[in-house]
Short mmCIF file of C-alpha atoms in Angstrom, two decimals:
data_model
loop_
_atom_site.label_atom_id
_atom_site.label_comp_id
_atom_site.label_asym_id
_atom_site.label_seq_id
_atom_site.Cartn_x
_atom_site.Cartn_y
_atom_site.Cartn_z
CA MET A 1320 52.40 -45.26 -8.03
CA VAL A 1321 51.48 -44.24 -4.50
CA GLY A 1322 50.18 -40.99 -3.04
CA VAL A 1323 50.57 -40.13 0.63
CA ALA A 1324 47.53 -38.64 2.35
CA THR A 1325 46.32 -38.10 5.89
CA VAL A 1326 43.08 -39.06 7.58
CA ASN A 1327 42.58 -37.64 11.07
CA GLY A 1328 46.24 -36.60 10.99
CA ASP A 1329 47.63 -40.07 10.26
CA ALA A 1330 49.71 -40.55 7.12
CA HIS A 1331 48.68 -43.36 4.80
CA GLU A 1332 49.18 -44.42 1.23
CA VAL A 1333 46.78 -44.33 -1.68
CA PRO A 1334 47.85 -47.44 -3.61
CA TYR A 1335 47.81 -47.74 -7.37
CA GLY A 1336 44.49 -49.15 -8.48
CA VAL A 1337 42.61 -47.55 -5.59
CA ALA A 1338 40.91 -44.17 -5.78
CA GLU A 1339 40.53 -42.13 -2.61
CA ILE A 1340 37.32 -40.09 -2.57
CA VAL A 1341 37.01 -37.36 0.06
CA LEU A 1342 33.24 -36.93 0.14
CA VAL A 1343 32.21 -33.63 1.75
CA ARG A 1344 28.77 -32.36 2.72
CA HIS A 1345 28.35 -28.67 1.89
CA GLY A 1346 28.30 -25.98 4.56
CA GLU A 1347 25.18 -24.95 6.43
CA THR A 1348 22.56 -22.96 4.52
CA THR A 1349 19.79 -20.56 5.50
CA TRP A 1350 17.23 -23.30 4.84
CA ASN A 1351 19.19 -25.88 6.85
CA ALA A 1352 19.08 -23.49 9.79
CA SER A 1353 15.36 -22.79 9.44
CA GLY A 1354 14.36 -26.44 8.88
CA ARG A 1355 13.12 -25.89 5.35
CA ILE A 1356 13.35 -28.68 2.77
CA GLN A 1357 15.79 -27.85 -0.01
CA GLY A 1358 15.87 -30.83 -2.32
CA GLN A 1359 17.08 -29.45 -5.64
CA LEU A 1360 16.03 -25.87 -4.87
CA GLU A 1361 18.76 -23.33 -4.20
CA SER A 1362 19.56 -22.03 -0.72
CA GLU A 1363 22.63 -19.96 0.10
CA LEU A 1364 25.33 -20.73 2.62
CA ASN A 1365 24.73 -18.71 5.78
CA GLU A 1366 27.46 -17.16 7.93
CA ILE A 1367 28.16 -20.42 9.75
CA GLY A 1368 28.14 -22.29 6.43
CA TRP A 1369 30.87 -20.06 5.01
CA LYS A 1370 32.94 -20.57 8.16
CA GLN A 1371 32.43 -24.32 7.85
CA ALA A 1372 33.58 -24.22 4.23
CA GLU A 1373 36.68 -22.33 5.31
CA ALA A 1374 37.38 -24.85 8.08
CA ILE A 1375 37.01 -27.78 5.67
CA ALA A 1376 39.33 -26.04 3.23
CA GLU A 1377 41.90 -25.34 5.93
CA ARG A 1378 41.92 -28.99 6.98
CA LEU A 1379 42.17 -30.42 3.47
CA SER A 1380 44.89 -27.94 2.47
CA LYS A 1381 47.17 -29.66 5.01
CA GLU A 1382 46.60 -33.08 3.49
CA LEU A 1383 47.54 -34.60 0.15
CA LYS A 1384 46.76 -32.18 -2.66
CA PRO A 1385 43.76 -33.46 -4.65
CA ARG A 1386 44.22 -34.39 -8.28
CA ALA A 1387 40.71 -33.06 -8.98
CA ILE A 1388 37.78 -31.43 -7.20
CA TYR A 1389 34.21 -32.31 -8.16
CA SER A 1390 30.94 -30.82 -7.00
CA SER A 1391 27.20 -30.97 -7.33
CA ASP A 1392 26.00 -28.13 -9.55
CA LEU A 1393 23.82 -26.66 -6.78
CA MET A 1394 25.26 -23.41 -5.46
CA ARG A 1395 25.67 -24.47 -1.81
CA ALA A 1396 27.94 -27.33 -2.86
CA LYS A 1397 29.72 -25.32 -5.55
CA ASN A 1398 30.57 -22.50 -3.14
CA THR A 1399 31.93 -25.00 -0.61
CA ALA A 1400 34.01 -26.71 -3.31
CA GLU A 1401 35.41 -23.42 -4.61
CA MET A 1402 36.50 -22.45 -1.10
CA ILE A 1403 38.34 -25.78 -0.82
CA ALA A 1404 39.93 -25.30 -4.26
CA LYS A 1405 41.22 -21.85 -3.37
CA LYS A 1406 42.76 -22.96 -0.07
CA CYS A 1407 44.31 -26.07 -1.65
CA ASP A 1408 45.91 -23.97 -4.43
CA TYR A 1409 43.97 -26.02 -6.96
CA ALA A 1410 44.56 -24.27 -10.27
CA SER A 1411 41.93 -26.01 -12.39
CA GLU A 1412 38.18 -25.41 -12.44
CA VAL A 1413 35.95 -27.31 -10.04
CA ILE A 1414 34.20 -29.96 -12.15
CA MET A 1415 30.40 -29.77 -11.93
CA VAL A 1416 28.58 -33.12 -11.86
CA PRO A 1417 24.77 -32.78 -12.03
CA GLU A 1418 24.37 -36.41 -10.91
CA LEU A 1419 25.77 -35.39 -7.49
CA LYS A 1420 22.93 -32.94 -6.75
CA GLU A 1421 20.55 -33.47 -3.87
CA ARG A 1422 17.55 -35.77 -4.15
CA HIS A 1423 14.53 -34.26 -5.86
CA VAL A 1424 11.84 -34.62 -3.22
CA GLY A 1425 8.94 -33.52 -5.40
CA SER A 1426 6.19 -31.42 -3.84
CA LEU A 1427 7.96 -31.44 -0.45
CA GLN A 1428 10.56 -28.94 -1.67
CA GLY A 1429 10.24 -25.53 -0.03
CA TYR A 1430 8.14 -26.67 2.93
CA VAL A 1431 9.20 -26.67 6.57
CA TRP A 1432 9.57 -30.27 7.79
CA GLU A 1433 6.90 -30.00 10.48
CA GLU A 1434 4.15 -29.06 7.99
CA ILE A 1435 4.57 -31.65 5.27
CA GLN A 1436 2.47 -34.45 6.81
CA GLU A 1437 -0.59 -32.21 6.81
CA LYS A 1438 0.01 -30.30 3.56
CA GLU A 1439 1.52 -33.04 1.36
CA PRO A 1440 0.41 -36.37 2.83
CA GLU A 1441 1.08 -38.49 -0.28
CA ALA A 1442 4.56 -37.07 -0.75
CA TYR A 1443 5.19 -37.39 2.99
CA TYR A 1444 4.25 -41.07 2.87
CA ALA A 1445 6.44 -41.69 -0.17
CA PHE A 1446 9.45 -39.98 1.40
CA PHE A 1447 9.29 -41.95 4.65
CA SER A 1448 8.13 -45.21 3.10
CA SER A 1449 10.31 -48.31 3.36
CA GLN A 1450 9.35 -49.03 -0.26
CA ASN A 1451 12.53 -47.73 -1.85
CA ASP A 1452 11.24 -47.75 -5.44
CA LEU A 1453 8.39 -45.36 -4.61
CA GLU A 1454 8.77 -42.03 -6.42
CA ILE A 1455 7.78 -38.88 -4.54
CA PRO A 1456 4.76 -37.12 -6.11
CA GLY A 1457 5.55 -33.84 -7.82
CA GLY A 1458 8.46 -35.07 -9.93
CA GLY A 1459 10.50 -36.50 -7.08
CA GLU A 1460 12.93 -39.43 -7.15
CA SER A 1461 12.62 -42.76 -5.43
CA PHE A 1462 15.35 -43.72 -2.98
CA ASP A 1463 16.50 -46.43 -5.40
CA GLN A 1464 16.88 -43.87 -8.19
CA LEU A 1465 18.92 -41.61 -5.90
CA CYS A 1466 21.18 -44.50 -4.87
CA GLU A 1467 21.73 -45.62 -8.45
CA ARG A 1468 22.76 -42.22 -9.83
CA SER A 1469 24.84 -41.27 -6.77
CA VAL A 1470 26.91 -44.47 -6.64
CA ALA A 1471 27.30 -44.48 -10.44
CA ALA A 1472 28.59 -40.89 -10.37
CA LEU A 1473 31.18 -41.73 -7.71
CA GLU A 1474 32.30 -44.90 -9.50
CA LYS A 1475 32.74 -42.94 -12.73
CA ILE A 1476 34.91 -40.40 -10.89
CA ALA A 1477 36.88 -43.12 -9.11
CA SER A 1478 37.62 -44.91 -12.40
CA LYS A 1479 39.54 -41.83 -13.59
CA HIS A 1480 41.71 -41.48 -10.49
CA LYS A 1481 43.48 -44.74 -9.63
CA GLY A 1482 46.18 -44.11 -7.04
CA GLU A 1483 44.97 -40.54 -6.52
CA ARG A 1484 42.95 -38.49 -4.07
CA VAL A 1485 40.00 -36.41 -5.23
CA ILE A 1486 37.52 -34.24 -3.36
CA VAL A 1487 33.79 -34.47 -4.04
CA VAL A 1488 31.31 -32.00 -2.53
CA SER A 1489 27.69 -33.09 -2.38
CA HIS A 1490 24.61 -33.24 -0.13
CA GLY A 1491 23.22 -35.03 2.91
CA GLY A 1492 20.72 -37.06 0.91
CA VAL A 1493 23.38 -38.20 -1.54
CA LEU A 1494 25.83 -39.13 1.22
CA ARG A 1495 23.11 -41.09 3.03
CA ALA A 1496 22.15 -42.92 -0.16
CA VAL A 1497 25.76 -43.79 -0.98
CA TYR A 1498 26.44 -45.14 2.50
CA MET A 1499 23.27 -47.24 2.66
CA ALA A 1500 23.60 -48.54 -0.91
CA ILE A 1501 27.17 -49.69 -0.36
CA THR A 1502 26.98 -51.00 3.21
CA LYS A 1503 23.38 -52.30 3.01
CA GLU A 1504 22.87 -50.80 6.47
CA PRO A 1505 19.37 -49.50 7.32
CA SER A 1506 20.69 -46.09 8.36
CA ALA A 1507 23.68 -43.84 7.74
CA GLY A 1508 23.25 -42.02 11.04
CA LYS A 1509 23.41 -38.26 11.24
CA ILE A 1510 25.40 -36.53 8.50
CA MET A 1511 26.54 -33.08 9.55
CA ASN A 1512 27.02 -30.01 7.39
CA GLY A 1513 30.72 -29.68 6.63
CA SER A 1514 31.51 -33.31 7.47
CA VAL A 1515 34.43 -35.05 5.77
CA ASN A 1516 34.02 -38.69 4.73
CA VAL A 1517 36.80 -40.75 3.16
CA MET A 1518 36.19 -43.70 0.86
CA HIS A 1519 38.42 -46.01 -1.17
CA PHE A 1520 37.32 -47.67 -4.39
CA SER A 1521 39.12 -50.59 -5.99
CA GLU A 1522 38.03 -50.84 -9.61
CA LYS A 1523 39.58 -54.29 -9.94
CA GLU A 1524 37.54 -55.65 -7.06
CA LYS A 1525 34.59 -53.29 -7.64
CA LYS A 1526 34.65 -52.69 -3.91
CA TRP A 1527 34.16 -49.61 -1.73
CA VAL A 1528 35.73 -49.26 1.73
CA PHE A 1529 34.82 -46.48 4.16
CA LYS A 1530 37.92 -45.12 5.91
CA SER A 1531 36.07 -42.48 7.93
CA TRP A 1532 32.48 -41.26 8.21
CA ASN A 1533 30.91 -37.99 9.40
CA ASP A 1534 34.20 -36.56 10.65
CA VAL A 1535 33.62 -33.04 12.01
CA THR A 1536 36.74 -32.66 14.15
CA HIS A 1537 37.77 -29.67 12.01
CA LEU A 1538 34.58 -27.81 12.97
CA GLY A 1539 35.37 -27.54 16.66
CA ASP A 1540 35.67 -23.74 16.63
CA VAL A 1541 32.81 -23.22 14.18
CA GLY A 1542 30.09 -25.59 15.30
CA PHE A 1543 27.29 -27.26 13.34
CA LEU A 1544 23.60 -28.10 13.60
CA GLN A 1545 23.35 -31.01 16.03
CA SER A 1546 20.36 -32.42 14.16
CA GLY A 1547 22.45 -33.07 11.06
CA PHE A 1548 20.84 -34.82 8.09
CA ASN A 1549 18.92 -37.97 8.84
CA GLY A 1550 16.50 -39.12 6.18
CA ASP A 1551 14.60 -41.16 8.76
CA SER A 1552 13.80 -38.11 10.91
CA LEU A 1553 11.63 -35.04 10.50
CA HIS A 1554 14.47 -32.94 11.92
CA GLN A 1555 17.05 -32.28 9.23
#
């Protein structure tokens, strides 16, 4: 059983036994634009964010129809996913997966990035520490905890969709964690709002392969924050 999909306009097959995950970062929000830390707090898509969601949806509607669409249960991801579902003529409900929500960054949530070192020094240290098992004060997660739940959530989804394409809408922190956990690279680079990232998972081999990363070619007429998401930088 083989599905035919496109990545960057090129047709390719999704072989039986391999799940294709189209991992999307949600559109830009008001807090993204103002440099305020969201974590698991809610922040609405702004005007550019809605246009980004529409551009993502337009692109994916021209590719292989997804067998399912999954999303974080935070509104910025859900709204992006629902825009994609509508454009792709996806008749079923978008499936909410709480394990795909953004990292809980404890007492840093709600602050502007530039003020956290002074106002929350312990949480600031924990967030930027290379000690990946260090939890962020204020109920926050360690980077290891984020990686574990994010990769597990994607593997659970992939196990249900051998030979199929599915769309998953999540967050910059989750995408960064997934990339670094799988590749063992020290950085995932910048991850833009509205970026499309394609991954294959072979359950037999228990192996992930990245087919594309941080693709924003569909956002040419809309634009995006050049800072992107980079967990190693104060500028998100």
